[in-house]
mmCIF file of N, CA and C in Angstrom:
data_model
loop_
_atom_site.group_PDB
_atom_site.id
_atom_site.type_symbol
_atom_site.label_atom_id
_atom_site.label_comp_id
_atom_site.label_asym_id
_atom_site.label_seq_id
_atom_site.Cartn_x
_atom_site.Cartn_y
_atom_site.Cartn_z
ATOM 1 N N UNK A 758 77.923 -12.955 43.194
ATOM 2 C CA UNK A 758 77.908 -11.535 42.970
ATOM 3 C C UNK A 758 79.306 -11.130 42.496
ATOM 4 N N UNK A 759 79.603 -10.425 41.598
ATOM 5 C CA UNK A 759 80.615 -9.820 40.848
ATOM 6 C C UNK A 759 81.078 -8.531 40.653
ATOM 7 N N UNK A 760 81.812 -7.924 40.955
ATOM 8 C CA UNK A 760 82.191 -6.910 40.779
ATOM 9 C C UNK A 760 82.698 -6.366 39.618
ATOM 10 N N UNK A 761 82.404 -4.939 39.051
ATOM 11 C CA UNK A 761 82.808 -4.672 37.941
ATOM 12 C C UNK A 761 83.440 -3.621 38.442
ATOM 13 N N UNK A 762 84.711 -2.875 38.095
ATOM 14 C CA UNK A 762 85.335 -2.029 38.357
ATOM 15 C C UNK A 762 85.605 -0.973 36.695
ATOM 16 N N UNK A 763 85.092 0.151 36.582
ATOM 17 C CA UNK A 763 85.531 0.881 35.489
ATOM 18 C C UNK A 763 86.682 1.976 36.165
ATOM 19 N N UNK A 764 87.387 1.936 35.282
ATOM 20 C CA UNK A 764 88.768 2.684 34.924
ATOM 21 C C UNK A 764 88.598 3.781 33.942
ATOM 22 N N UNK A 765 88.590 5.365 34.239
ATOM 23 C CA UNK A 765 88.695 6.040 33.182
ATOM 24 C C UNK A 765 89.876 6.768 33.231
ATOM 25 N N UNK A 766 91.138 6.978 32.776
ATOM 26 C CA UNK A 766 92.199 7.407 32.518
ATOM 27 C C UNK A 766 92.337 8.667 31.607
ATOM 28 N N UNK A 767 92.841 9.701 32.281
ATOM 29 C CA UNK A 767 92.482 11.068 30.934
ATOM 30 C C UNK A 767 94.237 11.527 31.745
ATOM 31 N N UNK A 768 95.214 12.609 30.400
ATOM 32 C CA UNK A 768 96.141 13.199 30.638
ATOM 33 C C UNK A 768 96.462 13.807 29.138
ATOM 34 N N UNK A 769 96.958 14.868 29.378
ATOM 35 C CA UNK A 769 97.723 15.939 28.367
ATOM 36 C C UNK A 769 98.696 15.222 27.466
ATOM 37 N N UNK A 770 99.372 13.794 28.425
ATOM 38 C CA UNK A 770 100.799 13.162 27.872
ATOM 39 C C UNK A 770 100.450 12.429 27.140
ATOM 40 N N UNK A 771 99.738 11.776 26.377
ATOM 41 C CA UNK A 771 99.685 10.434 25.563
ATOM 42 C C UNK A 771 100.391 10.065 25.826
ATOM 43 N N UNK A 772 101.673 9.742 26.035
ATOM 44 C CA UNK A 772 102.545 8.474 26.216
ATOM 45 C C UNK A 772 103.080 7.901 27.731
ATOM 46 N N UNK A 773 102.896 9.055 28.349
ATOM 47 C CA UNK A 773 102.219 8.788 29.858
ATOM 48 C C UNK A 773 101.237 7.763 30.110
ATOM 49 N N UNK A 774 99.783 8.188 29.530
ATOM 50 C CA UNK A 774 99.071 8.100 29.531
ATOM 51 C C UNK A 774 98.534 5.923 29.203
ATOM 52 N N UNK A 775 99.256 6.005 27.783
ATOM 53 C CA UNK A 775 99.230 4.885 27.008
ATOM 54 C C UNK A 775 100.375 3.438 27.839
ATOM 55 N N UNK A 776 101.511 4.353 28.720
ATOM 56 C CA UNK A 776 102.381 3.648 29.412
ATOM 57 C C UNK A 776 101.289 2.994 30.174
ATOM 58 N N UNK A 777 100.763 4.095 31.149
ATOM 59 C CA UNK A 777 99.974 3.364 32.386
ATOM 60 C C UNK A 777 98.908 2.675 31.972
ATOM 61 N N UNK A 778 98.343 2.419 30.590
ATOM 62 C CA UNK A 778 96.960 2.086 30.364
ATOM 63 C C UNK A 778 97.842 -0.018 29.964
ATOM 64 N N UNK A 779 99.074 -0.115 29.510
ATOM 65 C CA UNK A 779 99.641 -0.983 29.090
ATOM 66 C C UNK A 779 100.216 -1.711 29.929
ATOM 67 N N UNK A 780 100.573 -1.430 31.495
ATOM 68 C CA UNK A 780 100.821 -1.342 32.722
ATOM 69 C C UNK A 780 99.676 -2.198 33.113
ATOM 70 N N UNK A 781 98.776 -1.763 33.037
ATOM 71 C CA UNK A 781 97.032 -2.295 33.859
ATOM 72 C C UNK A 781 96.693 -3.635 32.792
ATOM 73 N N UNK A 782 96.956 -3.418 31.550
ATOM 74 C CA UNK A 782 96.794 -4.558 30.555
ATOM 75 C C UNK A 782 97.399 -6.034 31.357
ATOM 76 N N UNK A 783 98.965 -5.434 31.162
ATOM 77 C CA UNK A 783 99.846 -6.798 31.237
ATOM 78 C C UNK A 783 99.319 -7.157 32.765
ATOM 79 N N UNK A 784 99.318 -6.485 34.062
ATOM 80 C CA UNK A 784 98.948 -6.572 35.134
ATOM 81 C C UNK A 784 97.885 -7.450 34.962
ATOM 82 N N UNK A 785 96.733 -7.456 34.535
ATOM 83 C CA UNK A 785 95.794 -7.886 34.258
ATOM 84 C C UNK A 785 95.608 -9.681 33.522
ATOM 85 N N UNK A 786 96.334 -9.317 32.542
ATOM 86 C CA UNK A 786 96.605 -10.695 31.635
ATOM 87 C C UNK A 786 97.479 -11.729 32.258
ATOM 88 N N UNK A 787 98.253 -11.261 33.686
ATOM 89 C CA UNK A 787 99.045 -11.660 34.319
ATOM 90 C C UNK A 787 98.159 -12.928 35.429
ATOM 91 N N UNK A 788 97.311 -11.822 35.952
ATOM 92 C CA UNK A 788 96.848 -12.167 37.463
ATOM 93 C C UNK A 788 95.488 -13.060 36.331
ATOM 94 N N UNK A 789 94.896 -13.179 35.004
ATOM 95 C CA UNK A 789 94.476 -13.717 34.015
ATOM 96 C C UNK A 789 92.456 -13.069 34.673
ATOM 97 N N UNK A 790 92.360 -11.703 35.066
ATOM 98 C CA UNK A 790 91.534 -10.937 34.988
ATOM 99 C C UNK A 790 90.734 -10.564 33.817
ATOM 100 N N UNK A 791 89.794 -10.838 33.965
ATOM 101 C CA UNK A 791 88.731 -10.157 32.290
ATOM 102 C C UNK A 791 88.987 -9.008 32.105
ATOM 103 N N UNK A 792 89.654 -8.340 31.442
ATOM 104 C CA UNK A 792 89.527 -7.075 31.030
ATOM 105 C C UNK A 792 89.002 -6.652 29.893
ATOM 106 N N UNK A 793 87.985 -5.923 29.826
ATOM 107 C CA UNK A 793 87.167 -4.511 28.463
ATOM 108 C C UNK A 793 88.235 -3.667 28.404
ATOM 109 N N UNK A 794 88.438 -3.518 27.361
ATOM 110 C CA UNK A 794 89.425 -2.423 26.628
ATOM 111 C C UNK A 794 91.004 -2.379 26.490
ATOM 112 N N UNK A 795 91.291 -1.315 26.353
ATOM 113 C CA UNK A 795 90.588 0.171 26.165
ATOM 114 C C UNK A 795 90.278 0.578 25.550
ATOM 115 N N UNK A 796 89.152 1.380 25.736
ATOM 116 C CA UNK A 796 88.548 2.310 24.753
ATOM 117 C C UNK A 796 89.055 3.763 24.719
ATOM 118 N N UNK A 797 89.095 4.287 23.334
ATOM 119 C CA UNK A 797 89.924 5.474 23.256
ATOM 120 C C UNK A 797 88.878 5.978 23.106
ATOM 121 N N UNK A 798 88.840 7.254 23.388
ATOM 122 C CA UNK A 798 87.859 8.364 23.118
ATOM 123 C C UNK A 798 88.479 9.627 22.268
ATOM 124 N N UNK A 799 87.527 10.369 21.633
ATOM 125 C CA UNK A 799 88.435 11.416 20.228
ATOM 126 C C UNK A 799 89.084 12.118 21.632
ATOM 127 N N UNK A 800 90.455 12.555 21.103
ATOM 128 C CA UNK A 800 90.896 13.632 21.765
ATOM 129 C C UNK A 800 90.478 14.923 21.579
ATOM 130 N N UNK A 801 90.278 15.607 23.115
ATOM 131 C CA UNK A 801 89.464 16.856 23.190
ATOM 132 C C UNK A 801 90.622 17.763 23.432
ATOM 133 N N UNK A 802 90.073 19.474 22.670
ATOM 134 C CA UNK A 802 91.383 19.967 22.449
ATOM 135 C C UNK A 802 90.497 21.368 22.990
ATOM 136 N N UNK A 803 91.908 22.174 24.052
ATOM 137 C CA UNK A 803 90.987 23.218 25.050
ATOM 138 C C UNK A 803 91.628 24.353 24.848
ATOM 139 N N UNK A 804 91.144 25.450 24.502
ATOM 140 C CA UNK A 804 91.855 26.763 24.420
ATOM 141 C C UNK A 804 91.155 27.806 25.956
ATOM 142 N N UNK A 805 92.523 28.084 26.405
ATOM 143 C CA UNK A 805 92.112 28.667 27.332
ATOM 144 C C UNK A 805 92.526 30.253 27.135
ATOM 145 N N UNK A 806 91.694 31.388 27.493
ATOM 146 C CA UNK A 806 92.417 32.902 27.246
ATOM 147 C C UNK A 806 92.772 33.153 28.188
ATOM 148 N N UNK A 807 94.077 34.113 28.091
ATOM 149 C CA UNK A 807 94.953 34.467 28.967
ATOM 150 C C UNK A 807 94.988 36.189 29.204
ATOM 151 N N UNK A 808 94.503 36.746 30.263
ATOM 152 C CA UNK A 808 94.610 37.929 30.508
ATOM 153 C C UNK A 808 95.970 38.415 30.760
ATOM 154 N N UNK A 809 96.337 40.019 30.417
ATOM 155 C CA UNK A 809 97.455 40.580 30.353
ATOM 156 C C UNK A 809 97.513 40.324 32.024
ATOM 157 N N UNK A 810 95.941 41.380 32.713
ATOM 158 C CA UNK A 810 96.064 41.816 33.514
ATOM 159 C C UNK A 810 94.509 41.545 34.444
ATOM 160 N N UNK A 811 94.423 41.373 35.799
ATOM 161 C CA UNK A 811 93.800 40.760 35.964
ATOM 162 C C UNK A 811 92.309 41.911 36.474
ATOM 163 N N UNK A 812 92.666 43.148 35.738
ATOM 164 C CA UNK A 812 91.624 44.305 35.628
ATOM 165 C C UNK A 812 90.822 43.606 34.723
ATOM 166 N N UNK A 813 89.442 44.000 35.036
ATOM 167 C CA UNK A 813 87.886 43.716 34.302
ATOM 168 C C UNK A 813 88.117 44.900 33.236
ATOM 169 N N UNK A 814 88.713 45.987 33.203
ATOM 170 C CA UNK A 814 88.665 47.181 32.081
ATOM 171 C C UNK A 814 89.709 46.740 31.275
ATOM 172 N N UNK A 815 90.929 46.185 31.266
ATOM 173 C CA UNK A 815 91.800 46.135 30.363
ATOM 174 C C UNK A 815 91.717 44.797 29.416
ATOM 175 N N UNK A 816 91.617 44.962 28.290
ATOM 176 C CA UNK A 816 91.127 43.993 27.290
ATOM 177 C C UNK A 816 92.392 43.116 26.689
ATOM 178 N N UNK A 817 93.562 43.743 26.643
ATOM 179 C CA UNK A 817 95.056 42.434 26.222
ATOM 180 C C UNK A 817 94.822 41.265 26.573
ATOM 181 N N UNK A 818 95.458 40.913 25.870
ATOM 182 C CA UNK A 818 95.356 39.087 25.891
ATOM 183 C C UNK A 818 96.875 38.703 25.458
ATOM 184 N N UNK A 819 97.122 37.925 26.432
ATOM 185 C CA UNK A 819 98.193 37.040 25.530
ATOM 186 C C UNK A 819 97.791 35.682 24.442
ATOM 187 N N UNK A 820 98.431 35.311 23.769
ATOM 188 C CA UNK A 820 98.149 34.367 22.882
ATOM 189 C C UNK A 820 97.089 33.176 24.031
ATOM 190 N N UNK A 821 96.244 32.165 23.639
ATOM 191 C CA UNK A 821 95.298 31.665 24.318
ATOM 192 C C UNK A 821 96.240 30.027 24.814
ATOM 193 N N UNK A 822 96.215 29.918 25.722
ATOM 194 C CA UNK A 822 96.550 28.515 26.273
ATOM 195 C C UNK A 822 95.902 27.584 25.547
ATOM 196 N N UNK A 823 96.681 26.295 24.734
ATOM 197 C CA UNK A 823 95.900 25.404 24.032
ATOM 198 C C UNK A 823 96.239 24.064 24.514
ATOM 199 N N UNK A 824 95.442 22.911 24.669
ATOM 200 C CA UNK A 824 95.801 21.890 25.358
ATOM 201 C C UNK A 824 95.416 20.910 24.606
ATOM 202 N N UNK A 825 95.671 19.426 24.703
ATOM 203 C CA UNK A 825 94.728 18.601 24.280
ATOM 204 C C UNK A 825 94.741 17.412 25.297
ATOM 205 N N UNK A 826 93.683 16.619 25.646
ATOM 206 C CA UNK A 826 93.247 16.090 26.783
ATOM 207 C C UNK A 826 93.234 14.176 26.021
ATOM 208 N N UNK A 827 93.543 13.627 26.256
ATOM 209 C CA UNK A 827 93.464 11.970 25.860
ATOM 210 C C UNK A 827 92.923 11.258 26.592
ATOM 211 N N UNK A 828 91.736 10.512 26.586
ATOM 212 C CA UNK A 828 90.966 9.613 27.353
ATOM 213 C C UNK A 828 90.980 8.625 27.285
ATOM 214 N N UNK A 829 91.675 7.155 28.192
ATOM 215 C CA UNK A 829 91.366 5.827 28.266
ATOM 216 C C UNK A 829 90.360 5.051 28.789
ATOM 217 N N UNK A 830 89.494 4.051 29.021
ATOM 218 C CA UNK A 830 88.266 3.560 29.556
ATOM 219 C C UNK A 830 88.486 1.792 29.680
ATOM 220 N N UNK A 831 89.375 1.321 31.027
ATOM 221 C CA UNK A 831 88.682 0.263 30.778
ATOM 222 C C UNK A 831 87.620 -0.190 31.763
ATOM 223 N N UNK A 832 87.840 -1.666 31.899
ATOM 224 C CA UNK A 832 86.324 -2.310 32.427
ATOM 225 C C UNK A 832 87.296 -3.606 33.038
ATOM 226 N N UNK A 833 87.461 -4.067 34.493
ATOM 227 C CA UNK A 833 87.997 -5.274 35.277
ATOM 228 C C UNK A 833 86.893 -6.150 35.916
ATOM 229 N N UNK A 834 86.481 -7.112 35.226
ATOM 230 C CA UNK A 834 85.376 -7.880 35.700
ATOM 231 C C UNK A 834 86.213 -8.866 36.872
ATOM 232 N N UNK A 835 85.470 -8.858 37.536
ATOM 233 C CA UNK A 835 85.939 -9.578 38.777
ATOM 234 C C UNK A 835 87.114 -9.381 39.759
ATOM 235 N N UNK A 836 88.146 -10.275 40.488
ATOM 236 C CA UNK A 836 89.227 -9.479 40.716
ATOM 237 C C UNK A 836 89.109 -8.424 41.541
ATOM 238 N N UNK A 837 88.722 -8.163 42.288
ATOM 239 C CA UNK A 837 88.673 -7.220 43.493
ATOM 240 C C UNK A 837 90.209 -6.757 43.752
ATOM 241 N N UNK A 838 90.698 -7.837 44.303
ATOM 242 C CA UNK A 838 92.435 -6.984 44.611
ATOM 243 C C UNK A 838 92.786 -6.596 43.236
ATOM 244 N N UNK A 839 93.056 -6.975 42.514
ATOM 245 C CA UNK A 839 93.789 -6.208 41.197
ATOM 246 C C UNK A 839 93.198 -5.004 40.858
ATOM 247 N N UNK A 840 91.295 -5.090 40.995
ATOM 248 C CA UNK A 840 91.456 -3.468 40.584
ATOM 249 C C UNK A 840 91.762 -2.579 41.620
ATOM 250 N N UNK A 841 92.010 -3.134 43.053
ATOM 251 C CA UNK A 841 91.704 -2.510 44.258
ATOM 252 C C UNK A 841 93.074 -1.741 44.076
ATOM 253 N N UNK A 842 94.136 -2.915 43.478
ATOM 254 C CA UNK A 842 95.825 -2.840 43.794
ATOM 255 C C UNK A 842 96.110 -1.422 42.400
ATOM 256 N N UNK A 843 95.806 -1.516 41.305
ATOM 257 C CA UNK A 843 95.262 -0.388 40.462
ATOM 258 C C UNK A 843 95.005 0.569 40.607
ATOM 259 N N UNK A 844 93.850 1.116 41.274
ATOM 260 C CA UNK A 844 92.981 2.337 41.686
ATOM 261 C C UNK A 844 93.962 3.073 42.736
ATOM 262 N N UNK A 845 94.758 2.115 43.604
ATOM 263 C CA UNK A 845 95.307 2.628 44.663
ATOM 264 C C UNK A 845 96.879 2.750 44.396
ATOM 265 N N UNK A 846 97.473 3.091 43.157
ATOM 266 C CA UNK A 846 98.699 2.988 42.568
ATOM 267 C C UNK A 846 98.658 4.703 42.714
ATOM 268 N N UNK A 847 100.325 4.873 42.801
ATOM 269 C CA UNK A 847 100.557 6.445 42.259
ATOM 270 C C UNK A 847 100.772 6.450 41.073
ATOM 271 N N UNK A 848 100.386 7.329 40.377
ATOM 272 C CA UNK A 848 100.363 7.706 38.989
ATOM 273 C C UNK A 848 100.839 9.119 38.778
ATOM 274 N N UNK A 849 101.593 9.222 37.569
ATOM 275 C CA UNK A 849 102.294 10.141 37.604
ATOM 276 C C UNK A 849 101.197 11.805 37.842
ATOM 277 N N UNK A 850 101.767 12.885 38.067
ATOM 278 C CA UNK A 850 100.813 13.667 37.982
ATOM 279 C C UNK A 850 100.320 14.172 36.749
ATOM 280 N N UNK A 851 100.659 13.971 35.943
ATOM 281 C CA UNK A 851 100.231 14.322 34.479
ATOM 282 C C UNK A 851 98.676 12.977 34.130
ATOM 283 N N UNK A 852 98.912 12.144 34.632
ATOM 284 C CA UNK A 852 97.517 11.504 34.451
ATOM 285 C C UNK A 852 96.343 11.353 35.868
ATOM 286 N N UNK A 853 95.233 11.674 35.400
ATOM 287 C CA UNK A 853 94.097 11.516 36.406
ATOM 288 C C UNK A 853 93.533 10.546 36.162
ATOM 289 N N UNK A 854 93.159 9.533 37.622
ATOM 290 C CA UNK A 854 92.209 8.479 36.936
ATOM 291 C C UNK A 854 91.180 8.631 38.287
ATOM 292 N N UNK A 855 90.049 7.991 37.287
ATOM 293 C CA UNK A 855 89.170 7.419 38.185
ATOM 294 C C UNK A 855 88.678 6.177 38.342
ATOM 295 N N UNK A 856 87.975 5.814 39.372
ATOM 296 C CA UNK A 856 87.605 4.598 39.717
ATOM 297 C C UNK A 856 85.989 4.230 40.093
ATOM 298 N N UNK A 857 85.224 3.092 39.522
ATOM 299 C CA UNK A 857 83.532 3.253 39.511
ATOM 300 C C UNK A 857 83.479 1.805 39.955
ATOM 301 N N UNK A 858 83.209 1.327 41.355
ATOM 302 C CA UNK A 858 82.488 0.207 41.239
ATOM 303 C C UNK A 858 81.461 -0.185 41.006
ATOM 304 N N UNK A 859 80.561 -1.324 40.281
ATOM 305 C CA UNK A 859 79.510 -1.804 40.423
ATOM 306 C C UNK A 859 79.337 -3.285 40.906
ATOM 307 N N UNK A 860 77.999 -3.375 41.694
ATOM 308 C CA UNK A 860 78.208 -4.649 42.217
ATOM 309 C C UNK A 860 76.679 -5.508 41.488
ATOM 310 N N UNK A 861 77.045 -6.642 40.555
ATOM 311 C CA UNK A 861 76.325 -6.919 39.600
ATOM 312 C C UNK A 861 75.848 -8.721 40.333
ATOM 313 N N UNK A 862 74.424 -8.500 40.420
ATOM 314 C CA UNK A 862 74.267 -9.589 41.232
ATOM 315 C C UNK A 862 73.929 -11.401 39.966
ATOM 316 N N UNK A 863 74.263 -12.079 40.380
ATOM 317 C CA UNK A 863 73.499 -13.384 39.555
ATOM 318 C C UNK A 863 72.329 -13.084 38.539
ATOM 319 N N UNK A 864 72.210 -13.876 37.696
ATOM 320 C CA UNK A 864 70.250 -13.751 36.969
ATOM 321 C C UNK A 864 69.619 -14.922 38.125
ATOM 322 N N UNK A 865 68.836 -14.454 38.231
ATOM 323 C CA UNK A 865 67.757 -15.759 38.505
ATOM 324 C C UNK A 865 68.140 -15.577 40.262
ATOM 325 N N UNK A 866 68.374 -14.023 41.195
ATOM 326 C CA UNK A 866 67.975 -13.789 42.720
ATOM 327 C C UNK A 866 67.722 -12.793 42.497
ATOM 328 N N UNK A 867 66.583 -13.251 43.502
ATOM 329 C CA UNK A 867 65.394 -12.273 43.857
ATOM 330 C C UNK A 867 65.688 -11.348 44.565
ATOM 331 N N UNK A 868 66.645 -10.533 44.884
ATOM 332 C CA UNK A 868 66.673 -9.968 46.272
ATOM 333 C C UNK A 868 66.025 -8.429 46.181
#
């Protein structure tokens, strides 16, 4: 039975972002772990509006908050401590990650 661990990595910084995703690479190629990816995803770009005032009658706006969001995706086949040692790292606050185990059994048991 094997464990698959997905990694999705999203932050505002790209180079934040691309540090820690290059971090998990070499980590990886090190401890000589299967790793998928990464996969980049299009960058998503967020406009947020900004009230003068936080009255429902007054209509001002300041110019709209604009962001753009960068998504990494990988995939750690096997290796339990490495993705365990990974998932459980501090990361700066500018990047969010998450963590998905699956537990992927043999072909050919019945259970």
């Amino acid at each position: 039975m094997t464990f698959v661990t997905s990694l999705t990595l999203q932050s505002g910084d790209r180079a934040a972002l691309d540090s820690i995703v290059d971090d998990i690479k070499s980590s990886a190629e090190r401890k000589g772990a299967a790793l998928k990816g990464p996969h980049s995803h299009p960058p998503e770009k967020f406009s947020v509006p900004q009230h003068c005032r936080l009255h429902a009658d007054d209509d001002r706006h300041f110019s709209s908050w604009e962001y753009t969001v960068f998504t990494r995706e990988l995939e750690i086949h096997g290796h339990d401590s490495l993705a365990r040692n990974i998932a459980s790292q501090n990361f700066p606050d500018s990047v969010h990650i998450e963590a998905e185990v699956e537990q992927i059994h043999g072909a050919g048991r019945g259970n």
